[in-house]
mmCIF file of C-alpha atoms in Angstrom:
data_model
loop_
_atom_site.group_PDB
_atom_site.id
_atom_site.type_symbol
_atom_site.label_atom_id
_atom_site.label_comp_id
_atom_site.label_asym_id
_atom_site.label_seq_id
_atom_site.Cartn_x
_atom_site.Cartn_y
_atom_site.Cartn_z
ATOM 1 C CA MET I 1 77.494 296.117 -70.854
ATOM 2 C CA ALA I 2 78.471 292.710 -69.507
ATOM 3 C CA SER I 3 75.997 289.880 -69.866
ATOM 4 C CA THR I 4 75.361 286.795 -67.800
ATOM 5 C CA ASP I 5 78.068 284.146 -67.886
ATOM 6 C CA GLN I 6 76.402 280.768 -67.585
ATOM 7 C CA ARG I 7 75.874 277.439 -69.323
ATOM 8 C CA ALA I 8 72.876 276.890 -71.535
ATOM 9 C CA PRO I 9 69.879 275.366 -69.695
ATOM 10 C CA ALA I 10 69.331 271.628 -70.017
ATOM 11 C CA GLY I 11 66.082 270.800 -68.213
ATOM 12 C CA HIS I 12 64.183 270.395 -71.484
ATOM 13 C CA LEU I 13 66.488 267.526 -72.486
ATOM 14 C CA ALA I 14 64.678 265.296 -69.993
ATOM 15 C CA LEU I 15 61.644 265.334 -72.281
ATOM 16 C CA PRO I 16 60.891 261.995 -74.006
ATOM 17 C CA PHE I 17 61.683 263.444 -77.445
ATOM 18 C CA PHE I 18 65.385 262.962 -76.659
ATOM 19 C CA ASP I 19 67.476 259.944 -75.753
ATOM 20 C CA GLU I 20 70.633 259.604 -73.697
ATOM 21 C CA ALA I 21 72.916 260.239 -76.686
ATOM 22 C CA HIS I 22 71.300 263.641 -77.244
ATOM 23 C CA ARG I 23 71.696 264.523 -73.568
ATOM 24 C CA GLN I 24 75.377 263.597 -73.582
ATOM 25 C CA LEU I 25 75.870 265.627 -76.758
ATOM 26 C CA ALA I 26 74.303 268.672 -75.119
ATOM 27 C CA ASP I 27 76.355 268.278 -71.938
ATOM 28 C CA GLY I 28 79.605 268.281 -73.886
ATOM 29 C CA LEU I 29 78.651 271.283 -75.976
ATOM 30 C CA ARG I 30 77.387 273.237 -72.955
ATOM 31 C CA ASP I 31 80.878 273.007 -71.492
ATOM 32 C CA TRP I 32 82.773 273.555 -74.745
ATOM 33 C CA THR I 33 81.028 276.580 -76.216
ATOM 34 C CA PRO I 34 81.511 279.131 -73.385
ATOM 35 C CA ALA I 35 85.221 278.274 -73.329
ATOM 36 C CA GLN I 36 85.730 279.485 -76.913
ATOM 37 C CA ALA I 37 87.168 282.988 -77.118
ATOM 38 C CA VAL I 38 86.236 284.134 -80.623
ATOM 39 C CA ASP I 39 86.517 287.786 -81.583
ATOM 40 C CA GLU I 40 83.319 288.458 -83.536
ATOM 41 C CA ALA I 41 84.096 292.057 -84.501
ATOM 42 C CA ASP I 42 84.794 290.883 -88.069
ATOM 43 C CA ASP I 43 81.971 288.507 -88.984
ATOM 44 C CA ARG I 44 83.844 286.822 -91.832
ATOM 45 C CA ALA I 45 86.994 286.181 -89.845
ATOM 46 C CA ALA I 46 84.861 285.011 -86.925
ATOM 47 C CA CYS I 47 82.943 282.552 -89.100
ATOM 48 C CA ARG I 48 86.167 281.065 -90.394
ATOM 49 C CA ASP I 49 87.375 280.763 -86.808
ATOM 50 C CA TRP I 50 84.123 279.153 -85.656
ATOM 51 C CA VAL I 51 84.149 276.632 -88.511
ATOM 52 C CA ARG I 52 87.720 275.667 -87.666
ATOM 53 C CA ARG I 53 86.914 275.325 -83.950
ATOM 54 C CA LEU I 54 83.677 273.415 -84.579
ATOM 55 C CA GLY I 55 85.575 271.085 -86.897
ATOM 56 C CA ASP I 56 88.420 270.550 -84.452
ATOM 57 C CA GLY I 57 85.903 269.942 -81.668
ATOM 58 C CA GLY I 58 84.134 267.254 -83.664
ATOM 59 C CA TRP I 59 80.796 269.098 -83.700
ATOM 60 C CA LEU I 60 80.632 269.431 -87.484
ATOM 61 C CA ARG I 61 80.584 265.650 -87.735
ATOM 62 C CA TYR I 62 76.851 265.916 -86.989
ATOM 63 C CA CYS I 63 76.366 267.687 -90.339
ATOM 64 C CA VAL I 64 77.155 264.581 -92.406
ATOM 65 C CA ALA I 65 76.560 260.829 -92.204
ATOM 66 C CA ALA I 66 79.049 258.413 -90.657
ATOM 67 C CA GLU I 67 80.143 256.974 -93.999
ATOM 68 C CA HIS I 68 81.538 260.408 -94.863
ATOM 69 C CA GLY I 69 83.228 261.081 -91.546
ATOM 70 C CA GLY I 70 80.105 261.972 -89.605
ATOM 71 C CA ALA I 71 79.215 261.124 -86.024
ATOM 72 C CA LEU I 72 75.951 259.260 -86.685
ATOM 73 C CA PRO I 73 74.722 256.819 -89.341
ATOM 74 C CA ALA I 74 72.477 259.517 -90.857
ATOM 75 C CA LEU I 75 71.596 263.171 -90.344
ATOM 76 C CA ASP I 76 69.700 263.322 -87.048
ATOM 77 C CA SER I 77 67.254 266.195 -86.635
ATOM 78 C CA ARG I 78 67.261 266.023 -82.852
ATOM 79 C CA ALA I 79 71.049 266.226 -82.743
ATOM 80 C CA LEU I 80 70.895 269.270 -85.023
ATOM 81 C CA VAL I 81 68.269 270.828 -82.753
ATOM 82 C CA VAL I 82 70.354 270.238 -79.621
ATOM 83 C CA LEU I 83 73.481 271.620 -81.262
ATOM 84 C CA ARG I 84 71.881 274.724 -82.729
ATOM 85 C CA GLU I 85 69.914 275.615 -79.606
ATOM 86 C CA THR I 86 73.019 275.334 -77.438
ATOM 87 C CA LEU I 87 75.279 277.239 -79.835
ATOM 88 C CA ALA I 88 72.736 280.021 -80.371
ATOM 89 C CA PHE I 89 72.399 280.501 -76.611
ATOM 90 C CA HIS I 90 76.046 281.529 -76.500
ATOM 91 C CA SER I 91 76.721 282.909 -79.982
ATOM 92 C CA PRO I 92 74.271 283.266 -82.887
ATOM 93 C CA LEU I 93 77.304 283.551 -85.176
ATOM 94 C CA ALA I 94 78.601 280.167 -83.977
ATOM 95 C CA ASP I 95 75.167 278.733 -84.714
ATOM 96 C CA PHE I 96 75.256 280.326 -88.167
ATOM 97 C CA ALA I 97 78.665 278.807 -88.911
ATOM 98 C CA PHE I 98 77.503 275.365 -87.823
ATOM 99 C CA ALA I 99 74.150 275.502 -89.608
ATOM 100 C CA MET I 100 75.604 276.537 -92.944
ATOM 101 C CA GLN I 101 77.964 273.573 -92.957
ATOM 102 C CA GLY I 102 74.913 271.340 -92.795
ATOM 103 C CA LEU I 103 72.578 273.282 -95.064
ATOM 104 C CA GLY I 104 75.312 274.091 -97.567
ATOM 105 C CA SER I 105 76.279 270.455 -97.970
ATOM 106 C CA GLY I 106 72.825 268.953 -97.459
ATOM 107 C CA ALA I 107 72.075 268.517 -101.163
ATOM 108 C CA ILE I 108 75.320 266.580 -101.565
ATOM 109 C CA SER I 109 74.378 264.340 -98.634
ATOM 110 C CA LEU I 110 70.957 263.693 -100.164
ATOM 111 C CA ALA I 111 71.732 263.364 -103.880
ATOM 112 C CA GLY I 112 75.471 263.519 -104.463
ATOM 113 C CA THR I 113 77.323 260.779 -106.310
ATOM 114 C CA PRO I 114 79.875 258.776 -104.300
ATOM 115 C CA ALA I 115 82.611 260.869 -105.918
ATOM 116 C CA GLN I 116 80.904 264.158 -104.990
ATOM 117 C CA GLN I 117 80.286 262.996 -101.445
ATOM 118 C CA ALA I 118 83.893 261.891 -101.032
ATOM 119 C CA ALA I 119 85.215 265.166 -102.420
ATOM 120 C CA TYR I 120 83.198 267.465 -100.140
ATOM 121 C CA LEU I 121 81.543 265.859 -97.128
ATOM 122 C CA PRO I 122 84.588 264.660 -95.136
ATOM 123 C CA ALA I 123 86.140 268.120 -95.537
ATOM 124 C CA VAL I 124 82.889 269.715 -94.337
ATOM 125 C CA ALA I 125 82.903 267.484 -91.257
ATOM 126 C CA ARG I 126 86.497 268.460 -90.459
ATOM 127 C CA GLY I 127 85.880 272.165 -90.985
ATOM 128 C CA GLU I 128 88.343 272.242 -93.873
ATOM 129 C CA LYS I 129 85.807 273.367 -96.491
ATOM 130 C CA ILE I 130 83.119 275.988 -95.920
ATOM 131 C CA ALA I 131 79.771 275.245 -97.566
ATOM 132 C CA ALA I 132 76.991 277.453 -98.957
ATOM 133 C CA PHE I 133 73.457 276.975 -100.300
ATOM 134 C CA ALA I 134 72.631 279.217 -103.277
ATOM 135 C CA LEU I 135 68.897 279.258 -103.995
ATOM 136 C CA SER I 136 67.476 282.787 -103.577
ATOM 137 C CA GLU I 137 67.589 285.467 -106.257
ATOM 138 C CA PRO I 138 66.719 289.183 -106.343
ATOM 139 C CA ASP I 139 63.249 288.385 -107.728
ATOM 140 C CA ALA I 140 62.919 284.809 -106.485
ATOM 141 C CA GLY I 141 62.928 284.456 -102.727
ATOM 142 C CA SER I 142 59.826 282.642 -101.488
ATOM 143 C CA ASP I 143 58.794 282.079 -105.132
ATOM 144 C CA VAL I 144 61.614 279.691 -106.018
ATOM 145 C CA ALA I 145 60.099 278.762 -109.386
ATOM 146 C CA ALA I 146 60.580 282.365 -110.537
ATOM 147 C CA MET I 147 64.385 282.044 -110.547
ATOM 148 C CA GLN I 148 66.107 283.362 -113.660
ATOM 149 C CA THR I 149 69.572 281.819 -113.362
ATOM 150 C CA VAL I 150 69.975 279.283 -116.155
ATOM 151 C CA ALA I 151 72.271 276.338 -116.739
ATOM 152 C CA ALA I 152 72.584 275.606 -120.458
ATOM 153 C CA ARG I 153 74.407 272.699 -122.008
ATOM 154 C CA GLY I 154 77.901 273.752 -123.016
ATOM 155 C CA HIS I 155 77.591 272.902 -126.692
ATOM 156 C CA LEU I 156 75.628 276.140 -127.079
ATOM 157 C CA THR I 157 78.725 278.196 -126.261
ATOM 158 C CA MET I 158 81.567 275.802 -126.954
ATOM 159 C CA GLY I 159 85.080 277.001 -127.376
ATOM 160 C CA SER I 160 88.425 275.315 -127.754
ATOM 161 C CA GLY I 161 88.976 272.426 -125.384
ATOM 162 C CA GLN I 162 85.461 272.572 -123.922
ATOM 163 C CA ASN I 163 83.159 269.618 -123.470
ATOM 164 C CA ASP I 164 79.647 269.713 -124.904
ATOM 165 C CA SER I 165 78.336 267.890 -121.816
ATOM 166 C CA ASP I 166 79.356 270.817 -119.589
ATOM 167 C CA PHE I 167 76.806 273.245 -118.163
ATOM 168 C CA VAL I 168 77.198 277.018 -118.397
ATOM 169 C CA LEU I 169 75.585 279.023 -115.588
ATOM 170 C CA GLN I 170 74.325 282.541 -116.261
ATOM 171 C CA GLY I 171 72.524 284.760 -113.744
ATOM 172 C CA SER I 172 72.767 285.771 -110.112
ATOM 173 C CA LYS I 173 71.919 284.667 -106.588
ATOM 174 C CA THR I 174 71.557 286.933 -103.572
ATOM 175 C CA TRP I 175 71.297 286.839 -99.762
ATOM 176 C CA ILE I 176 73.650 283.861 -99.947
ATOM 177 C CA SER I 177 74.991 282.930 -96.522
ATOM 178 C CA ASN I 178 78.766 282.393 -96.599
ATOM 179 C CA GLY I 179 78.833 284.171 -99.942
ATOM 180 C CA GLY I 180 82.426 285.148 -100.690
ATOM 181 C CA LEU I 181 83.586 282.954 -97.815
ATOM 182 C CA ALA I 182 82.565 279.477 -98.959
ATOM 183 C CA ASP I 183 84.829 277.007 -100.703
ATOM 184 C CA PHE I 184 81.887 275.627 -102.686
ATOM 185 C CA TYR I 185 78.237 276.398 -103.394
ATOM 186 C CA CYS I 186 75.242 274.142 -103.996
ATOM 187 C CA VAL I 187 73.626 276.195 -106.756
ATOM 188 C CA PHE I 188 70.102 275.834 -108.168
ATOM 189 C CA ALA I 189 69.446 276.951 -111.746
ATOM 190 C CA LYS I 190 66.937 276.506 -114.561
ATOM 191 C CA THR I 191 67.831 273.745 -117.006
ATOM 192 C CA ASP I 192 64.366 274.114 -118.536
ATOM 193 C CA PRO I 193 63.550 277.850 -118.476
ATOM 194 C CA GLN I 194 59.892 277.146 -119.274
ATOM 195 C CA GLY I 195 59.509 274.340 -116.775
ATOM 196 C CA GLY I 196 58.748 276.333 -113.630
ATOM 197 C CA SER I 197 59.635 274.414 -110.479
ATOM 198 C CA ARG I 198 60.038 271.260 -112.581
ATOM 199 C CA GLY I 199 62.779 272.829 -114.668
ATOM 200 C CA ILE I 200 65.323 273.418 -111.902
ATOM 201 C CA SER I 201 68.559 271.453 -111.433
ATOM 202 C CA ALA I 202 71.242 271.562 -108.747
ATOM 203 C CA PHE I 203 75.015 271.826 -109.151
ATOM 204 C CA VAL I 204 78.021 271.892 -106.857
ATOM 205 C CA VAL I 205 80.230 274.807 -107.904
ATOM 206 C CA ASP I 206 83.688 275.418 -106.465
ATOM 207 C CA ALA I 207 84.368 278.991 -105.411
ATOM 208 C CA SER I 208 87.398 279.125 -107.682
ATOM 209 C CA THR I 209 85.383 278.331 -110.834
ATOM 210 C CA SER I 210 85.943 280.828 -113.621
ATOM 211 C CA GLY I 211 82.894 282.992 -114.275
ATOM 212 C CA LEU I 212 81.742 283.050 -110.639
ATOM 213 C CA ASP I 213 82.008 286.394 -108.830
ATOM 214 C CA ALA I 214 81.195 286.250 -105.105
ATOM 215 C CA SER I 215 82.773 289.574 -104.159
ATOM 216 C CA ARG I 216 79.591 291.612 -103.666
ATOM 217 C CA ALA I 217 79.110 291.510 -99.907
ATOM 218 C CA ILE I 218 75.735 292.358 -98.370
ATOM 219 C CA HIS I 219 75.700 294.187 -95.040
ATOM 220 C CA VAL I 220 72.787 293.448 -92.716
ATOM 221 C CA MET I 221 71.584 294.582 -89.288
ATOM 222 C CA ALA I 222 73.127 291.588 -87.483
ATOM 223 C CA PRO I 223 76.527 291.077 -89.149
ATOM 224 C CA HIS I 224 76.762 287.769 -90.988
ATOM 225 C CA PRO I 225 78.754 286.914 -94.122
ATOM 226 C CA LEU I 226 76.247 287.350 -96.971
ATOM 227 C CA ALA I 227 76.874 288.116 -100.621
ATOM 228 C CA THR I 228 75.410 288.285 -104.102
ATOM 229 C CA LEU I 229 76.811 285.695 -106.511
ATOM 230 C CA VAL I 230 77.107 286.533 -110.203
ATOM 231 C CA PHE I 231 77.489 283.760 -112.787
ATOM 232 C CA ASP I 232 78.786 285.017 -116.119
ATOM 233 C CA GLY I 233 79.596 282.153 -118.447
ATOM 234 C CA CYS I 234 80.422 280.003 -115.432
ATOM 235 C CA ARG I 235 81.229 276.589 -116.900
ATOM 236 C CA VAL I 236 80.955 273.462 -114.736
ATOM 237 C CA PRO I 237 81.413 269.834 -115.832
ATOM 238 C CA ALA I 238 78.519 267.418 -116.153
ATOM 239 C CA GLY I 239 79.863 265.762 -113.016
ATOM 240 C CA ALA I 240 78.865 268.854 -111.032
ATOM 241 C CA LEU I 241 75.176 268.008 -111.447
ATOM 242 C CA LEU I 242 73.562 267.011 -108.139
ATOM 243 C CA GLY I 243 70.872 264.390 -108.579
ATOM 244 C CA GLU I 244 68.726 264.282 -111.680
ATOM 245 C CA VAL I 245 68.334 266.951 -114.343
ATOM 246 C CA ASN I 246 65.255 269.038 -113.448
ATOM 247 C CA GLY I 247 65.104 267.441 -109.993
ATOM 248 C CA GLY I 248 66.545 270.467 -108.193
ATOM 249 C CA PHE I 249 63.354 271.924 -106.738
ATOM 250 C CA LYS I 250 62.494 268.714 -104.918
ATOM 251 C CA LEU I 251 66.084 268.438 -103.718
ATOM 252 C CA ALA I 252 66.063 272.019 -102.402
ATOM 253 C CA MET I 253 62.797 271.428 -100.522
ATOM 254 C CA GLN I 254 64.092 268.157 -99.055
ATOM 255 C CA THR I 255 67.222 269.944 -97.860
ATOM 256 C CA LEU I 256 65.252 272.775 -96.281
ATOM 257 C CA ASP I 257 62.864 270.309 -94.640
ATOM 258 C CA ILE I 258 65.741 268.611 -92.838
ATOM 259 C CA PHE I 259 67.016 271.871 -91.372
ATOM 260 C CA ARG I 260 63.742 273.777 -90.796
ATOM 261 C CA ALA I 261 63.263 272.444 -87.274
ATOM 262 C CA SER I 262 66.850 273.378 -86.493
ATOM 263 C CA VAL I 263 66.109 277.019 -87.426
ATOM 264 C CA ALA I 264 63.404 276.897 -84.773
ATOM 265 C CA ALA I 265 65.983 275.523 -82.344
ATOM 266 C CA ALA I 266 68.329 278.425 -83.032
ATOM 267 C CA ALA I 267 65.488 280.810 -82.204
ATOM 268 C CA LEU I 268 64.895 278.884 -78.965
ATOM 269 C CA GLY I 269 68.541 279.249 -78.000
ATOM 270 C CA MET I 270 68.390 283.014 -78.493
ATOM 271 C CA ALA I 271 65.101 283.244 -76.584
ATOM 272 C CA ARG I 272 66.454 281.198 -73.686
ATOM 273 C CA ARG I 273 69.485 283.498 -73.522
ATOM 274 C CA ALA I 274 67.224 286.562 -73.511
ATOM 275 C CA LEU I 275 65.202 285.070 -70.655
ATOM 276 C CA ALA I 276 68.383 284.309 -68.712
ATOM 277 C CA GLU I 277 69.553 287.890 -69.229
ATOM 278 C CA ALA I 278 66.169 289.225 -68.109
ATOM 279 C CA VAL I 279 66.100 287.091 -64.972
ATOM 280 C CA ASP I 280 69.651 288.058 -64.054
ATOM 281 C CA TRP I 281 68.900 291.748 -64.611
ATOM 282 C CA ALA I 282 65.622 291.606 -62.671
ATOM 283 C CA ARG I 283 67.367 290.097 -59.655
ATOM 284 C CA LYS I 284 70.134 292.734 -59.634
ATOM 285 C CA ARG I 285 68.332 295.914 -60.681
ATOM 286 C CA ARG I 286 67.028 297.889 -57.685
ATOM 287 C CA MET I 287 64.115 300.328 -57.943
ATOM 288 C CA PHE I 288 62.075 302.014 -55.224
ATOM 289 C CA GLY I 289 63.761 300.056 -52.465
ATOM 290 C CA GLN I 290 63.373 296.604 -53.984
ATOM 291 C CA THR I 291 64.615 294.572 -56.912
ATOM 292 C CA LEU I 292 62.894 294.583 -60.264
ATOM 293 C CA ALA I 293 62.106 290.893 -59.671
ATOM 294 C CA ASP I 294 59.987 291.818 -56.641
ATOM 295 C CA PHE I 295 57.421 293.605 -58.798
ATOM 296 C CA GLN I 296 54.441 291.493 -59.816
ATOM 297 C CA LEU I 297 54.494 293.016 -63.297
ATOM 298 C CA THR I 298 58.034 291.710 -63.772
ATOM 299 C CA GLN I 299 57.047 288.279 -62.515
ATOM 300 C CA ALA I 300 54.107 288.160 -64.932
ATOM 301 C CA ARG I 301 56.276 289.194 -67.852
ATOM 302 C CA ILE I 302 58.911 286.561 -67.072
ATOM 303 C CA GLY I 303 56.166 283.957 -66.778
ATOM 304 C CA GLU I 304 54.876 284.924 -70.210
ATOM 305 C CA MET I 305 58.367 284.701 -71.680
ATOM 306 C CA ALA I 306 58.912 281.241 -70.249
ATOM 307 C CA ALA I 307 55.572 279.988 -71.592
ATOM 308 C CA LEU I 308 56.280 281.361 -75.066
ATOM 309 C CA ILE I 309 59.613 279.530 -75.106
ATOM 310 C CA ASP I 310 58.015 276.278 -73.962
ATOM 311 C CA ALA I 311 55.341 276.485 -76.658
ATOM 312 C CA GLY I 312 57.933 276.857 -79.395
ATOM 313 C CA ALA I 313 60.170 274.211 -77.839
ATOM 314 C CA LEU I 314 57.529 271.502 -77.748
ATOM 315 C CA LEU I 315 56.641 272.038 -81.404
ATOM 316 C CA THR I 316 60.337 272.061 -82.347
ATOM 317 C CA TYR I 317 61.217 268.880 -80.501
ATOM 318 C CA ARG I 318 58.106 267.149 -81.869
ATOM 319 C CA ALA I 319 59.040 268.049 -85.444
ATOM 320 C CA ALA I 320 62.610 266.762 -85.027
ATOM 321 C CA TRP I 321 61.377 263.586 -83.321
ATOM 322 C CA MET I 322 58.849 262.949 -86.096
ATOM 323 C CA ARG I 323 61.507 263.261 -88.791
ATOM 324 C CA ASP I 324 64.006 261.016 -87.022
ATOM 325 C CA LEU I 325 61.466 258.290 -86.329
ATOM 326 C CA GLY I 326 59.538 258.657 -89.582
ATOM 327 C CA ALA I 327 56.350 259.300 -87.605
ATOM 328 C CA GLY I 328 53.322 260.315 -89.643
ATOM 329 C CA SER I 329 53.228 260.949 -93.373
ATOM 330 C CA ALA I 330 55.762 263.057 -95.251
ATOM 331 C CA ARG I 331 53.213 265.882 -95.380
ATOM 332 C CA GLU I 332 52.548 265.647 -91.652
ATOM 333 C CA ARG I 333 56.259 265.874 -90.943
ATOM 334 C CA SER I 334 56.567 268.898 -93.233
ATOM 335 C CA VAL I 335 53.625 270.598 -91.520
ATOM 336 C CA ALA I 336 55.110 269.873 -88.093
ATOM 337 C CA ALA I 337 58.397 271.477 -89.154
ATOM 338 C CA ALA I 338 56.515 274.510 -90.511
ATOM 339 C CA ALA I 339 54.582 274.908 -87.259
ATOM 340 C CA ALA I 340 57.805 274.683 -85.268
ATOM 341 C CA LYS I 341 59.661 277.191 -87.418
ATOM 342 C CA MET I 342 56.785 279.674 -87.402
ATOM 343 C CA THR I 343 56.028 279.460 -83.679
ATOM 344 C CA ALA I 344 59.554 279.330 -82.322
ATOM 345 C CA THR I 345 60.846 282.253 -84.381
ATOM 346 C CA GLU I 346 57.805 284.462 -83.790
ATOM 347 C CA ASN I 347 57.785 283.678 -80.069
ATOM 348 C CA ALA I 348 61.518 284.281 -79.780
ATOM 349 C CA GLN I 349 61.073 287.731 -81.306
ATOM 350 C CA LYS I 350 58.479 288.520 -78.616
ATOM 351 C CA VAL I 351 60.621 287.137 -75.800
ATOM 352 C CA ILE I 352 63.703 289.080 -76.842
ATOM 353 C CA ASP I 353 61.678 292.269 -77.225
ATOM 354 C CA MET I 354 60.310 291.793 -73.694
ATOM 355 C CA ALA I 355 63.805 291.202 -72.326
ATOM 356 C CA LEU I 356 65.110 294.343 -73.976
ATOM 357 C CA GLN I 357 62.163 296.363 -72.642
ATOM 358 C CA MET I 358 62.860 295.074 -69.135
ATOM 359 C CA HIS I 359 66.433 296.351 -69.388
ATOM 360 C CA GLY I 360 65.193 299.860 -70.173
ATOM 361 C CA GLY I 361 67.859 302.158 -71.599
ATOM 362 C CA ARG I 362 70.553 299.576 -70.904
ATOM 363 C CA GLY I 363 68.854 297.249 -73.364
ATOM 364 C CA VAL I 364 69.546 299.425 -76.406
ATOM 365 C CA GLU I 365 73.200 300.056 -75.613
ATOM 366 C CA VAL I 366 75.516 298.630 -78.250
ATOM 367 C CA GLY I 367 77.330 295.820 -76.492
ATOM 368 C CA ALA I 368 74.353 294.680 -74.431
ATOM 369 C CA LYS I 369 73.525 291.038 -75.078
ATOM 370 C CA VAL I 370 69.812 291.731 -75.447
ATOM 371 C CA GLU I 371 70.596 294.450 -78.010
ATOM 372 C CA SER I 372 72.541 292.058 -80.217
ATOM 373 C CA LEU I 373 69.912 289.349 -79.781
ATOM 374 C CA TYR I 374 67.258 291.835 -80.886
ATOM 375 C CA ARG I 375 69.111 292.233 -84.181
ATOM 376 C CA ASP I 376 70.072 288.563 -84.511
ATOM 377 C CA ILE I 377 66.562 287.146 -84.151
ATOM 378 C CA ARG I 378 64.926 289.217 -86.854
ATOM 379 C CA SER I 379 66.275 287.357 -89.866
ATOM 380 C CA LEU I 380 65.139 283.963 -88.558
ATOM 381 C CA ARG I 381 61.531 284.948 -89.250
ATOM 382 C CA ILE I 382 62.480 285.338 -92.935
ATOM 383 C CA TYR I 383 65.133 282.874 -94.042
ATOM 384 C CA GLU I 384 64.516 279.203 -94.887
ATOM 385 C CA GLY I 385 60.864 280.032 -95.450
ATOM 386 C CA ALA I 386 59.308 283.225 -94.104
ATOM 387 C CA THR I 387 56.590 283.021 -91.460
ATOM 388 C CA GLU I 388 53.961 283.659 -94.118
ATOM 389 C CA VAL I 389 55.160 280.656 -96.133
ATOM 390 C CA GLN I 390 54.911 278.438 -93.050
ATOM 391 C CA GLN I 391 51.371 279.704 -92.454
ATOM 392 C CA LEU I 392 50.428 278.727 -96.001
ATOM 393 C CA ILE I 393 51.911 275.240 -95.594
ATOM 394 C CA ILE I 394 49.957 274.676 -92.394
ATOM 395 C CA GLY I 395 46.754 276.275 -93.648
ATOM 396 C CA LYS I 396 46.631 274.299 -96.875
ATOM 397 C CA ALA I 397 47.192 271.061 -94.993
ATOM 398 C CA VAL I 398 44.381 271.824 -92.558
ATOM 399 C CA LEU I 399 41.981 272.642 -95.414
ATOM 400 C CA GLN I 400 42.848 269.398 -97.194
ATOM 401 C CA GLU I 401 42.240 267.181 -94.175
#
């Protein structure tokens, strides 16, 4: 079933959270995105295509700082929010491709050496290298400290021609976005197996590294390139270490904090598209001699959808604004991002469900935009910190005040 063909809304950009540069960014992307004809039948091929197009269009330059080929002096949360909300309105897969370039390279932006940054970040900004963030494990999702993948110094397993300063990775990661597609992975592993969260280090691992198997694809309800990574004697040089030994947990949390508000923005983009689809359908669908939009029940439901979107949007824009301006304490900024992520994703799920219900039987047809949105939104309530984790962050902060 055909869906509405329109530009993403822009009225919210007049809010004082944004400046003129953000509005101009959104205007350009609102014109560019609908003009891209990407066949998304094969999610992996489509992601490669989107990364190439986003790179050629200059949009990936917002994933890295200017000194590495980026568009702005530093990563700007509001720019990320504007980009992800606009992309997700048109194509959640385009949003996914964009977001993973930022998240997958974020640890390098934050803690990489000049050599690491030069080797990866300009290529990320041009769309020439696809990035991935490898943190989760089969038994260590929300409980990051429970990870079992280890990185031991190479002298424990040295062979001919090997350096005793190398690290050898052993273990597995799962639910890894861009798994099997990425050119490199930012991998988190235990360098002190008894150290809990304080025993984790980060490494940049090229996809071609011997001992890394990324061939085990994971198929999910809304097709995205995911895979399980297996490290079996995967040897990386000491120069692959990102930041300090045993500083990986803090680095992972800092990376996620930067992008958490942008996850909320992606949910907003999907919710705004669902509302647009619902409004368009309500105006066209005739029942009992009038349009669906003429019924007060429809009007009330659309009003509820709009209010739910606005509630999530205000929290999202506040969180991004706070991070960019350094407003409040670090904990207050983290709590604001958690509130945005929780509210926007949960509200988007409700909005999309309402839009699908309004479409009736048409809403569950494969090919209907609201049907694909219904599948796309579900994972956002889980990844980069499930709703329950965000509730704990907020609750603990409130109790400590």
